[in-house]
XYZ file of C-alpha atoms in Angstrom:
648
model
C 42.546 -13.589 -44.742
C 39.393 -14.093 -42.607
C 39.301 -12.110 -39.501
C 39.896 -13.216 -36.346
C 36.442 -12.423 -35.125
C 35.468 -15.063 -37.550
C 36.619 -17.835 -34.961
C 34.950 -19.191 -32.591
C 36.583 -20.700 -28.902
C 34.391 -23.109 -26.803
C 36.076 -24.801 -23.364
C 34.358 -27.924 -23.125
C 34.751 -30.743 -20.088
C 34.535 -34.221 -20.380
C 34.555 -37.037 -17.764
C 35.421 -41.298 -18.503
C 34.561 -43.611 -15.799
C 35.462 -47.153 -15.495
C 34.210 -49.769 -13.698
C 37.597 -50.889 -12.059
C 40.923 -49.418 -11.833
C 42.383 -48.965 -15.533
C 46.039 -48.021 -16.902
C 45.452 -45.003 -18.620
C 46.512 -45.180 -22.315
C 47.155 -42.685 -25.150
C 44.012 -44.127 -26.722
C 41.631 -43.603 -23.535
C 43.066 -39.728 -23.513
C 42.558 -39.039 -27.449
C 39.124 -40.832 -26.870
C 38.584 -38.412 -23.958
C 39.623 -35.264 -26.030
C 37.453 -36.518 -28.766
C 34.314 -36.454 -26.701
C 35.145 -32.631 -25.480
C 35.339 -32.028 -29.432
C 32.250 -34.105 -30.058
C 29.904 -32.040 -26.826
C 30.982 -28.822 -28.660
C 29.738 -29.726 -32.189
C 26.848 -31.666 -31.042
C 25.345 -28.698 -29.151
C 26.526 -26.249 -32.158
C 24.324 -28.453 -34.568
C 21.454 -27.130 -32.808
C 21.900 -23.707 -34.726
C 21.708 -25.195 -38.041
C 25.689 -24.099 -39.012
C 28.888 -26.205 -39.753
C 31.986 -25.791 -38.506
C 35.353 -26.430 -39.300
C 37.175 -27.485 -36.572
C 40.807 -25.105 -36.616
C 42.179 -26.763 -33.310
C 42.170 -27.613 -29.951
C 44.363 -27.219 -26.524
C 44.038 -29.129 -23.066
C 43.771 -26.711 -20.020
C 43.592 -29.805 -17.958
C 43.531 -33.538 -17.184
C 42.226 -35.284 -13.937
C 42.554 -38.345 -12.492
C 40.046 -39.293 -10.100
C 39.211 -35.741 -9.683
C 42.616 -34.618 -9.122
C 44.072 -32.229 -11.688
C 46.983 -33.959 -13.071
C 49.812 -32.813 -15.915
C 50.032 -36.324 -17.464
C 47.302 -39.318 -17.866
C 49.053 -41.453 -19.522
C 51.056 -44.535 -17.464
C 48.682 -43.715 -14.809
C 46.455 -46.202 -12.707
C 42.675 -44.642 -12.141
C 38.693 -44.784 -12.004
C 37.929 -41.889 -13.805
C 40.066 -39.471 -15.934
C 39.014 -36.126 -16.838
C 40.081 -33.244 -19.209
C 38.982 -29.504 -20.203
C 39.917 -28.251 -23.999
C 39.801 -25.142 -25.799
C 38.746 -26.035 -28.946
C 38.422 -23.189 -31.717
C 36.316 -23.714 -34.838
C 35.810 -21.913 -38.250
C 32.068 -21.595 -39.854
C 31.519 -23.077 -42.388
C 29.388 -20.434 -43.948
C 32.756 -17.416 -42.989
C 35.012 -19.289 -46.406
C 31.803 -20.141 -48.460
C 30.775 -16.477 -48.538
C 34.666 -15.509 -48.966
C 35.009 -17.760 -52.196
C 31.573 -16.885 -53.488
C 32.496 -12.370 -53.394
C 35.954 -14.255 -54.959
C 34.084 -16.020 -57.406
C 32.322 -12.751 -58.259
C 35.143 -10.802 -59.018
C 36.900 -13.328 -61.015
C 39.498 -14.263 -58.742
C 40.591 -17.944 -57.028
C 41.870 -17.646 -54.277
C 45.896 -19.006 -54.105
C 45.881 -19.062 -50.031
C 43.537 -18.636 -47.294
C 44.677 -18.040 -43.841
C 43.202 -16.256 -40.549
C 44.440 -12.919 -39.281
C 45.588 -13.287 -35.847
C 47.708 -16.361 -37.746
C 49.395 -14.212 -40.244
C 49.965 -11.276 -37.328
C 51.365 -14.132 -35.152
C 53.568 -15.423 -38.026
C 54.853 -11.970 -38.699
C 55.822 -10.579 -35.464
C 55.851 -13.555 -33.152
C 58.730 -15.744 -34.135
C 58.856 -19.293 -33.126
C 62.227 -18.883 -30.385
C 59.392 -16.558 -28.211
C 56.019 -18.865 -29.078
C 56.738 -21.038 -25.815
C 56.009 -17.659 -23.545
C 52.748 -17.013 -23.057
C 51.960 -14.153 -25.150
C 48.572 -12.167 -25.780
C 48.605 -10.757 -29.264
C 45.943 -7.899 -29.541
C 45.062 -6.525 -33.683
C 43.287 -4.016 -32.528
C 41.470 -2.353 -35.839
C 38.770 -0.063 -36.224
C 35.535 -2.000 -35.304
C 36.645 -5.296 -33.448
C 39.956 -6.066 -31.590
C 41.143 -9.490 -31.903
C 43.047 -11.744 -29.649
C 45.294 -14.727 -29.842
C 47.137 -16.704 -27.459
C 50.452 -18.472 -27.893
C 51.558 -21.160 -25.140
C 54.475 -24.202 -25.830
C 54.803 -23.158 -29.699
C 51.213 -23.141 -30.634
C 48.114 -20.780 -30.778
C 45.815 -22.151 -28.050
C 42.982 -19.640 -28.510
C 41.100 -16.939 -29.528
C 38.990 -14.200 -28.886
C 36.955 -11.084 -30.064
C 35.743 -7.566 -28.387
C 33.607 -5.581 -29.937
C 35.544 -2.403 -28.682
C 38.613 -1.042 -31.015
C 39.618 2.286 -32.427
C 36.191 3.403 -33.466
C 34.894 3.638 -29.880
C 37.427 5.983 -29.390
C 36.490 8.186 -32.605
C 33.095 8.007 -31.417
C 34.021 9.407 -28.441
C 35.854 12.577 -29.926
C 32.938 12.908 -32.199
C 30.648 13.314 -29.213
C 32.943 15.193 -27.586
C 33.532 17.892 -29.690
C 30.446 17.438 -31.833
C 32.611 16.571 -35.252
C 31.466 14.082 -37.284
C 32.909 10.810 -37.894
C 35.421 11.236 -40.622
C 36.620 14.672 -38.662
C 36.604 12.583 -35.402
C 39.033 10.188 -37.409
C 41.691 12.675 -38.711
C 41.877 14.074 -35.254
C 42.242 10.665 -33.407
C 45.310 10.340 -35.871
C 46.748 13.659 -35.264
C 46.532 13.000 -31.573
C 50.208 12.244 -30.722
C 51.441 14.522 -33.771
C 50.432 17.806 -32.681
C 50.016 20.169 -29.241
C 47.097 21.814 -30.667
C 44.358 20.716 -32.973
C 42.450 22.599 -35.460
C 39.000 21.490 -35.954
C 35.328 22.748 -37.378
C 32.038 21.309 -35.534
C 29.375 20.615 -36.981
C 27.493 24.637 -36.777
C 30.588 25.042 -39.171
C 32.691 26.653 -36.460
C 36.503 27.192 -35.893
C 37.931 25.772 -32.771
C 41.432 24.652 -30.994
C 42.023 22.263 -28.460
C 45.080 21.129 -26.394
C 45.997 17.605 -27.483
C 46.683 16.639 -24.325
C 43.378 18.012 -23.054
C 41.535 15.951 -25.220
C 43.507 13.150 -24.459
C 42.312 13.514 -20.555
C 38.678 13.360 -21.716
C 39.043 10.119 -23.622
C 40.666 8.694 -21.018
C 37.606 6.811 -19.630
C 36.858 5.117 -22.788
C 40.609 4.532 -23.273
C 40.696 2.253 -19.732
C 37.004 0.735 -21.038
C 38.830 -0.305 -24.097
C 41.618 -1.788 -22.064
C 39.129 -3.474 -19.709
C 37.293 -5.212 -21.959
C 40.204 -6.611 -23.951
C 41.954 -8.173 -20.373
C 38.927 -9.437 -19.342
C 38.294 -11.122 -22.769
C 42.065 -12.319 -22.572
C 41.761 -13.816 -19.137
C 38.690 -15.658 -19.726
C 40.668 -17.244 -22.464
C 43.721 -18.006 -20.735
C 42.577 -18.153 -16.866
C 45.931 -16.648 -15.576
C 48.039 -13.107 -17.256
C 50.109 -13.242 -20.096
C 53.411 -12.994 -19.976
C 53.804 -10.223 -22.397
C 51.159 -7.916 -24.568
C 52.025 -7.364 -28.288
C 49.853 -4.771 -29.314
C 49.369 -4.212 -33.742
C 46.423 -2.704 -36.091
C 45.808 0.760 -36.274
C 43.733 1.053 -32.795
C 46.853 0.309 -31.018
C 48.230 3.500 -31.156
C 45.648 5.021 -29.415
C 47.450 7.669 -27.018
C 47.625 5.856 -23.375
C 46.219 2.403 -24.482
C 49.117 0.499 -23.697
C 49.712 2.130 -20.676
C 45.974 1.401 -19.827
C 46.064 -2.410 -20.998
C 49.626 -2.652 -18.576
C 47.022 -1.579 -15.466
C 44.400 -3.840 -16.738
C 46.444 -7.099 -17.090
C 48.474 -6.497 -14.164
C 51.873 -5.911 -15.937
C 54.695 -3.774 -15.936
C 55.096 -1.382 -18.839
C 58.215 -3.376 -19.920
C 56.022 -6.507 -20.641
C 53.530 -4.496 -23.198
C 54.424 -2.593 -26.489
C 53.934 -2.462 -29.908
C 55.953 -4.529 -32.444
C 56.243 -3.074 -36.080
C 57.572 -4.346 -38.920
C 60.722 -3.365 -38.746
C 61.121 -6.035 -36.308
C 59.825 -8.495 -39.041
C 62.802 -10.633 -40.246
C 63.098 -11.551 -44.043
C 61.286 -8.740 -45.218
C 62.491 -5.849 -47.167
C 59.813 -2.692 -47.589
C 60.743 -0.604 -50.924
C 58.232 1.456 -50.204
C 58.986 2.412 -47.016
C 55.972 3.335 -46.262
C 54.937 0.261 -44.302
C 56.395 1.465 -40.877
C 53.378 1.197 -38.334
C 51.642 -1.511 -36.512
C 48.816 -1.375 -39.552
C 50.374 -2.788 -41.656
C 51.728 -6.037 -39.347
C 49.089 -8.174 -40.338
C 48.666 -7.303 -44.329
C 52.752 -8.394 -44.183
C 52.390 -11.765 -42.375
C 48.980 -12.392 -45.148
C 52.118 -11.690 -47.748
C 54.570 -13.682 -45.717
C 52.026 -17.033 -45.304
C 50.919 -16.389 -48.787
C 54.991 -16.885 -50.202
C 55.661 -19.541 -48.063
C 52.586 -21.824 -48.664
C 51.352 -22.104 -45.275
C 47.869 -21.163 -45.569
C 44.732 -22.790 -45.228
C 44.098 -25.501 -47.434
C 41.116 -28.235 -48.414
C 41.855 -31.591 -49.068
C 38.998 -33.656 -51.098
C 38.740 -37.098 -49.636
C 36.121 -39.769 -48.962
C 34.646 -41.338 -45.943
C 32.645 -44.431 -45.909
C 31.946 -43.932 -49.771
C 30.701 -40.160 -48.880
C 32.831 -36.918 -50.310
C 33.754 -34.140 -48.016
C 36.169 -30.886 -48.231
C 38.275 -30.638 -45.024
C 40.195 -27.876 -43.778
C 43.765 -28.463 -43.151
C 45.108 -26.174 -40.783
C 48.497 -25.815 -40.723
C 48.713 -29.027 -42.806
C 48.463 -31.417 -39.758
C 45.029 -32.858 -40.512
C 45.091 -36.477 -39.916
C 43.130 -39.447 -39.914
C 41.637 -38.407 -36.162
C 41.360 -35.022 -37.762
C 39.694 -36.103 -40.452
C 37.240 -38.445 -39.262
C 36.323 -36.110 -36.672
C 35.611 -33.119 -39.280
C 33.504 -35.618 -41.209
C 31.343 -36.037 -38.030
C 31.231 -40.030 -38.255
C 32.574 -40.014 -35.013
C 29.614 -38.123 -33.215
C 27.038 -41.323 -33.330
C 29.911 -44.002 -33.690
C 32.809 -44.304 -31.361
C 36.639 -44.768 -31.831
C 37.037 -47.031 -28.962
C 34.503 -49.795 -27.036
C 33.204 -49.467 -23.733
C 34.358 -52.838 -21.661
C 31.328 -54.614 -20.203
C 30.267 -54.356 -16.917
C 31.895 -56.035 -14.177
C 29.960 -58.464 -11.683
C 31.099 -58.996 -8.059
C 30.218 -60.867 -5.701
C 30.805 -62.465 -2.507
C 31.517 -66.145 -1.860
C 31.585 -67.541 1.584
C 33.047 -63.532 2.848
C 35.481 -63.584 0.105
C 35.146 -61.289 -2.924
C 34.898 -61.962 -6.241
C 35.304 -60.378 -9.368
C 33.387 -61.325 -12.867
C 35.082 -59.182 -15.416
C 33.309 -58.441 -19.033
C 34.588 -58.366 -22.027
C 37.404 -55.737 -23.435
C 35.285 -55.439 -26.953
C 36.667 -54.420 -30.410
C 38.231 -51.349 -31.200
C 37.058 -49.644 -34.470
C 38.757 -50.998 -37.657
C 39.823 -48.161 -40.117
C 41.059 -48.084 -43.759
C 42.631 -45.707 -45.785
C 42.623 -46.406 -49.310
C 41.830 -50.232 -48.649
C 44.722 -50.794 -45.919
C 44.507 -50.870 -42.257
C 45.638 -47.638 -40.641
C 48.452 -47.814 -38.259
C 48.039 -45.077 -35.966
C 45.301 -42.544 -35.678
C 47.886 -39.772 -36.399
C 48.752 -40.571 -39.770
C 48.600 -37.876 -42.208
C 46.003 -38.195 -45.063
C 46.431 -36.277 -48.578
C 44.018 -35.205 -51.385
C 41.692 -37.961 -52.501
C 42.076 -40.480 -49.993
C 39.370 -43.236 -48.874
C 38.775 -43.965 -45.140
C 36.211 -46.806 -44.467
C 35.469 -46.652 -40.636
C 33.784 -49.709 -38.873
C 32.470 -48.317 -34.944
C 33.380 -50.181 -32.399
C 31.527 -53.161 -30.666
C 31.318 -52.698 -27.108
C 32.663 -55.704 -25.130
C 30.077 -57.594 -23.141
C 28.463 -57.637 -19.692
C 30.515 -59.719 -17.277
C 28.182 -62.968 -17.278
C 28.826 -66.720 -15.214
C 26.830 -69.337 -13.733
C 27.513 -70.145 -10.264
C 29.064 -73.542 -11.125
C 31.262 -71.400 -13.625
C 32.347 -69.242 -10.849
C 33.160 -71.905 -7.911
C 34.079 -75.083 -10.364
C 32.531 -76.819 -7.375
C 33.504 -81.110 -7.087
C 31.300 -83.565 -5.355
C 32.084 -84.999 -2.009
C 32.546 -88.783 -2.152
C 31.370 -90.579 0.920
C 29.977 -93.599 1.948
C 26.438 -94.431 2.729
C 25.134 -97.977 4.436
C 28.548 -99.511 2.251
C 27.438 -97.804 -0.949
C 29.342 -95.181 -2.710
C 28.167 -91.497 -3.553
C 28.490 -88.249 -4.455
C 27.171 -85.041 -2.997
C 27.223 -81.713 -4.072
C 27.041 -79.197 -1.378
C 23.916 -76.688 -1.519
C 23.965 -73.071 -2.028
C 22.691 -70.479 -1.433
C 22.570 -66.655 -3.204
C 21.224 -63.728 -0.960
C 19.920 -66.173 1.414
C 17.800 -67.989 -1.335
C 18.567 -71.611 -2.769
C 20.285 -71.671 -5.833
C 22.072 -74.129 -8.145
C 25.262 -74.740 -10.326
C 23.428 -73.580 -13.418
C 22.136 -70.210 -11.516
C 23.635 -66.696 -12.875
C 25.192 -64.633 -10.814
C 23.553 -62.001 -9.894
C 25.447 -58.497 -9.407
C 26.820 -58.140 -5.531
C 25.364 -61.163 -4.538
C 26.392 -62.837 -1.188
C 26.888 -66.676 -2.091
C 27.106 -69.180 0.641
C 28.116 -72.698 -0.098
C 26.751 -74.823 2.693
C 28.764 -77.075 4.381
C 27.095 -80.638 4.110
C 25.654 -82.548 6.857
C 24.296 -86.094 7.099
C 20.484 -84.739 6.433
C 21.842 -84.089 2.992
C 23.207 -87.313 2.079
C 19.703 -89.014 3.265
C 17.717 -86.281 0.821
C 20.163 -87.297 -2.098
C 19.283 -90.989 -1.780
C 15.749 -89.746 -1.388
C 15.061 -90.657 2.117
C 11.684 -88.481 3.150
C 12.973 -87.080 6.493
C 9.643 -84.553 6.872
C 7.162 -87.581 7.411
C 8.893 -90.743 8.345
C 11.603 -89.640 10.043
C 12.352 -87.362 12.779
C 14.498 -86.431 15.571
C 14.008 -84.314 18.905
C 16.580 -83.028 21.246
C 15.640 -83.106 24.706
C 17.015 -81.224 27.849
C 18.370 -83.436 31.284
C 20.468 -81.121 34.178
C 23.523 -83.188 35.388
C 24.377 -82.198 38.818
C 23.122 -78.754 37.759
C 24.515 -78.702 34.337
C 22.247 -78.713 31.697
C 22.741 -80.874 28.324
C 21.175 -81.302 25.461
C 20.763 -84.697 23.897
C 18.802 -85.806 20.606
C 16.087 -88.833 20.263
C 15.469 -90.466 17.242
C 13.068 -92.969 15.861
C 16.300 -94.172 13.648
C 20.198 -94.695 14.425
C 22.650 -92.672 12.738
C 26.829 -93.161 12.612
C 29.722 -91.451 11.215
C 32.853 -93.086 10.886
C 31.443 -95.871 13.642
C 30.525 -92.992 16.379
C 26.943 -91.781 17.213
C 25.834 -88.892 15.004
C 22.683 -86.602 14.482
C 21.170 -85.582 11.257
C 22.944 -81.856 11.359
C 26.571 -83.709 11.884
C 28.915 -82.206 8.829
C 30.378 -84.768 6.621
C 33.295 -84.471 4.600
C 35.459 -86.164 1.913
C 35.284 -90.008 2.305
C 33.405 -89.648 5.314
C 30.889 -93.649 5.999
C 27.558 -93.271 7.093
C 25.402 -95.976 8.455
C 21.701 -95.069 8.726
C 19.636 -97.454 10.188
C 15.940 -96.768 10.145
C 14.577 -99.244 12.348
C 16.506 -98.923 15.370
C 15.481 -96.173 17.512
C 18.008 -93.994 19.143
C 17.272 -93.113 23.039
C 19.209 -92.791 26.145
C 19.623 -94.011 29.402
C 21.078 -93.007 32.347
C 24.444 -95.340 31.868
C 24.868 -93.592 28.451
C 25.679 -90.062 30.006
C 27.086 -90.659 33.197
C 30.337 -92.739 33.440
C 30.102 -95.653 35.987
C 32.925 -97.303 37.204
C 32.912 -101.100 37.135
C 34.690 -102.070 40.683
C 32.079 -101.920 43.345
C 33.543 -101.788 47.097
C 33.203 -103.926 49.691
C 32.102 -103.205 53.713
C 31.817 -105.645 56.260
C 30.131 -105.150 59.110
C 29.261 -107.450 62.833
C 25.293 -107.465 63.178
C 24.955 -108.627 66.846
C 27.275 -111.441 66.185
C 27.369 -112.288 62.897
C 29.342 -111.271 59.936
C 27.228 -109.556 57.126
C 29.234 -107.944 53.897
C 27.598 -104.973 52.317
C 27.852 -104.088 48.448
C 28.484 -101.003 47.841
C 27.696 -99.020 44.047
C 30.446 -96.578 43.205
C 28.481 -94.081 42.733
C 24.420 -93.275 43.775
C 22.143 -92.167 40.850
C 19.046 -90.263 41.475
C 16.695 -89.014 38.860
C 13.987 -86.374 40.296
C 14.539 -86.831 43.664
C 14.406 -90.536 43.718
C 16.862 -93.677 43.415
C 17.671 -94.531 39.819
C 19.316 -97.334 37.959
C 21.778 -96.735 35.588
C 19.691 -98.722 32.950
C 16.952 -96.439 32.909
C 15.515 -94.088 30.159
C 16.132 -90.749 30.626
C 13.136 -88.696 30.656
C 12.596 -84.750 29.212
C 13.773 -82.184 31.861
C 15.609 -85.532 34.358
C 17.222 -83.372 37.102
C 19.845 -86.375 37.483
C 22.047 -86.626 40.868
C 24.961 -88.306 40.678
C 27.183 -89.069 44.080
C 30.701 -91.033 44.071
C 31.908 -93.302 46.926
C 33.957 -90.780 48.183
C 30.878 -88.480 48.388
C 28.842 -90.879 51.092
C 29.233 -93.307 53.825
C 26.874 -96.579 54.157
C 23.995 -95.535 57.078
C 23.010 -98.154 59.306
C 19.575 -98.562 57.446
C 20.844 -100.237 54.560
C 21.928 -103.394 56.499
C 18.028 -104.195 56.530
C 18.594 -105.546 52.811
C 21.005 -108.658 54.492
C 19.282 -109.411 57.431
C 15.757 -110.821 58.548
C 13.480 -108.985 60.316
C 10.317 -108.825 60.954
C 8.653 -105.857 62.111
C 5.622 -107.940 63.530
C 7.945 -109.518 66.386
C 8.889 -106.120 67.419
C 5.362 -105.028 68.506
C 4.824 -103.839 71.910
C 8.422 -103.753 72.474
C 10.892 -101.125 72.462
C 14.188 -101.133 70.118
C 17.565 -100.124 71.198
C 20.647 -99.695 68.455
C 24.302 -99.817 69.335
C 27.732 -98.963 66.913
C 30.395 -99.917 68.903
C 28.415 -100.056 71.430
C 27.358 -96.163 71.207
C 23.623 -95.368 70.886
C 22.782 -95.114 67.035
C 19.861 -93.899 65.016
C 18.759 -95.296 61.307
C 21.017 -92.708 59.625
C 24.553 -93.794 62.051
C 26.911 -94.246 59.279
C 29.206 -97.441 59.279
C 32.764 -98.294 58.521
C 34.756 -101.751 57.760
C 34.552 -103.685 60.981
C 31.683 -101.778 62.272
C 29.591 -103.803 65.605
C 26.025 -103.345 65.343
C 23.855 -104.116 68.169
C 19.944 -104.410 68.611
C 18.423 -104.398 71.621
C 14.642 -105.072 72.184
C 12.906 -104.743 75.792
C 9.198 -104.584 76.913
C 8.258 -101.349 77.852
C 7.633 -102.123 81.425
C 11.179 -103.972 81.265
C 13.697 -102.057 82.512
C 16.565 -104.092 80.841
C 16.989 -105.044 77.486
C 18.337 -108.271 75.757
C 20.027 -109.000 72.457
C 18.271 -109.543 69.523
C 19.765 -112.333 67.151
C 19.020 -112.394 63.631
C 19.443 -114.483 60.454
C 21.016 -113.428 57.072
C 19.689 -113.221 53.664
């Protein structure tokens, strides 16, 4: 059997991200587990040895960095797990087989101590419990954990039952092989006999002696519970002390303290509690001889350690099958194959993007999964059990690709079909990628903000290569309204849409008609902005004597301060007035326009105006039926006559 010390335990963490949110499968988490194997060995390599790998155990999964029982089914990010993997050197069985060798003997069945001690005195209705199993021998104490039927690690302290003959050595200066005999008669006698080394006679209490190894006793019991927890992370449930050093007086009251148990949940176990077994000698009847029984017991029942020969991409190796579980995982991973080529491919990154605010995912390609053989067929399941002299051919696998489209892949954009001066075309709408012009055939580039433009009439004129920059051009200028300001635009062309006015920016859609007409100028006058009614009113009014009708505009137009037509051009910052009928009144100046007069006969004289025969000024307004009157006298007159005058 090799000794437990032989073993070595490693915790190792790994972490798997994804670039979106995956359904964790049994694959990802063996994959996972499988990296936490492959960290350990890789950084062991370093050292020069090999190592056969005897095992492993998860502590614990995450899933986006919450500790989790279970991956599998779930939806995450990332998954995570920590193992406790335990490995054999290489170099431990080589030198075993080669002292074998020596003596001329082959050895029938290799197995591990703590393993036989376990299989011995641990039966398999307890191995769910978690149990600490302590072989504590004369230079080294060994450790093994059980948990849910199976060993899930080991350990080794330096400290066993010759620290404690040591100590009675120094003690009562003895030397090592008296120190022994009196550690044994310990709990056998009151009083000990015993000759230091000057050769003299001397007695001593037992349980005097026992009270001055009590400090190493509790250091003994220390070291093994801190050993244990660092292994486990949380108290066993029970202690099963065996070896020899475990019946040092007090130690399994000391390891109870230590651990944090009751002295109900630690004891020894001795073979008598070993079933199946029948001792003719009986002289097997301590906790010494646990483990040499369960070597005897693994031995008889073929379950040691055993090598299988087998082949792996044409190259031989000897692997270790523990407990005769080794598989095709098992044995790929052994081989090492797996620590430069992978199991499983990484999926290719993911592109998104943004199109018009709206995002958009570009997902790569899954990959291939690594093809394996065994003995020239495909293997089923990575579990499978292999057997002497098989053949594994392993292929990596080929990571997928990098998520990769064009822009017109992405969109699967369609012309717009319109109409332009009675001919048919099509437009495709521009775009634009992070605020840069781009086309159908341009890749898309990893969060990029895409914009397709919406077309305008500008567009259309570029596609049938109409130079807008020199030939062409419009201007917007700025007229107030009554206060209100608006904005019109001037062109040295005319532009419609579906037969109404339109402006180079105007957005055109599906079977939209242009006419463009390039020399006919597009400007405004005042009749284009304001509306004008077409009935005019009509005011009659009695000039001294005579009928005279007056035409009145709906409304009065004034453009800067002064009268305006409605037929002229508006000019760049107009302030344009605009008064209705029912705004105004006709003043008494406007009849000048229908009536002839002559300022020249007035000369010298002085004029008099009467409305209904009421004194009136230029700026009297009139009604229908109003009676004007004008009265002209010399100044040294004192009464004035009537004035008669034509009509225009």
């Amino acid at each position: 059997a090799v000794a437990g010390r032989n073993l070595l335990t490693f915790k190792s963490k790994t972490i798997s991200e994804f670039d979106r949110e995956e359904e964790i499968t049994r694959e990802m988490v063996k994959n996972l587990e499988l990296q936490a194997i492959d960290n350990i060995i890789s950084g062991q390599e370093e050292s020069g040895l090999e190592f056969y790998c005897a095992g492993y155990s998860p502590v614990y999964y995450e899933l986006n960095g919450n500790r989790i029982s279970e991956l599998i089914g779930h939806r995450g990010k990332s998954i995570a797990c920590e193992l406790i993997v335990t490995f054999l050197p290489r170099v431990v069985l080589n030198s075993m087989f080669a002292v074998l060798e020596q003596a001329g003997l082959t050895p029938v069945s290799v197995t591990l101590e703590p393993i036989a001690a376990l299989y011995a005195i641990v039966p398999p209705e307890i191995r769910n419990l978690n149990i600490l199993l302590v072989d504590i021998g004369a230079g080294t104490s060994d450790l093994a954990l059980t948990k849910d039927g199976y060993i899930y690690g080991y350990g080794m302290v330096p400290e066993a039952g010759d620290e404690i003959t040591e100590a009675i050595s120094q003690i009562l200066l003895v030397d090592f092989n008296a120190a022994e005999t009196i550690k044994r008669s310990l709990d056998k006698k009151d009083v000990l006999d015993y000759e230091d080394i000057w050769g003299k006679k001397h007695k001593i209490n037992s349980q005097n002696l026992i009270e001055k190894l009590s400090p190493r006793i509790k250091k003994l019991a220390e070291a093994i519970a801190r050993t244990a927890l660092e292994l486990g992370e949380a108290p066993p449930q029970a202690v099963i002390g065996v070896g020899g050093g475990s019946l040092t007086p007090h130690l399994i009251k000391e390891l109870a303290v230590s651990f944090g148990l009751s002295q109900e949940q630690v004891g020894l176990r001795l073979p008598q509690a070993i079933k199946n077994i029948k001792d003719r000698t009986q002289r097997l009847t301590g906790p010494e001889a646990v483990t040499p029984i369960g070597i005897a017991l693994i031995a008889a029942n073929s379950l040691g350690l055993y090598f299988i020969e087998l082949e792996v991409n044409h190259r031989k190796f000897r692997i270790l099958d523990f407990q005769q579980k080794k598989d095709v995982l098992g044995a790929l991973t052994v081989s090492g194959v797996l620590r430069k080529k992978r199991l499983y491919p990484r999926p290719g990154m993911a592109i998104t993007c943004s199109v018009n605010g709206e995002l958009k995912i570009i997902k790569g390609t899954l990959g291939k999964a690594a093809r394996i053989l065994r003995n020239g067929n495909p293997v089923g399941e990575l579990s499978e059990k292999i057997e002497n002299g098989d053949r594994l051919e392993f292929e990596e696998a080929r990571d997928g690709e990098n998520a990769a489209k064009s822009i017109g892949e992405l969109l699967n954009l369609q012309p717009i079909k319109i109409i332009f001066n009675q001919e048919a075309v099509e437009i495709l709408p521009a775009l634009l990628m992070n605020e840069r012009p781009a086309s159908l055939d341009s890749g898309v580039i990893d969060r990029a903000d895409i914009r397709i433009l919406p077309l305008k009439i500008k567009d259309a004129l570029r596609h049938k290569a109409i130079n807008l920059e020199n030939r062409f051009s419009e201007r917007q200028i700025l007229v107030n309204i009554n206060g209100s300001p608006t904005i019109l635009t001037q062109a040295n062309f005319t532009l419609s849409l579906n037969g109404k006015e339109a402006h180079l920016n105007t957005e055109i859609k599906q079977n939209d008609n242009i006419e463009f007409l390039p020399e006919k100028p597009t400007s405004y006058k005042i009749k284009d902005i304001i509306d004008i009614p077409e009935t005019v009113e009509k005011v009659h009014i009695n000039v001294s004597g005579k009928n005279i009708e007056i035409t009145v505009e709906p409304v009065q137009i004034f453009m800067n301060g002064r009268p305006a037509r409605p037929d002229e051009f508006l000019l760049d910052g107009a302030d344009i007035r605009v008064y209705h009928l029912k705004e105004r009144a006709v003043i008494l100046s406007e009849i000048f326009r229908y009536i002839d007069f002559d300022p020249r006969d007035t000369l010298g004289k002085r004029m008099k105006i009467l409305v209904n025969d009421t004194p009136a000024g230029f700026t009297t307004p009139l009604v229908d039926g109003s009676k004007v009157r004008f009265l002209f006298e010399d100044r040294n007159e004192e009464e004035a006559k009537d004035r008669k005058f034509g009509t225009n």
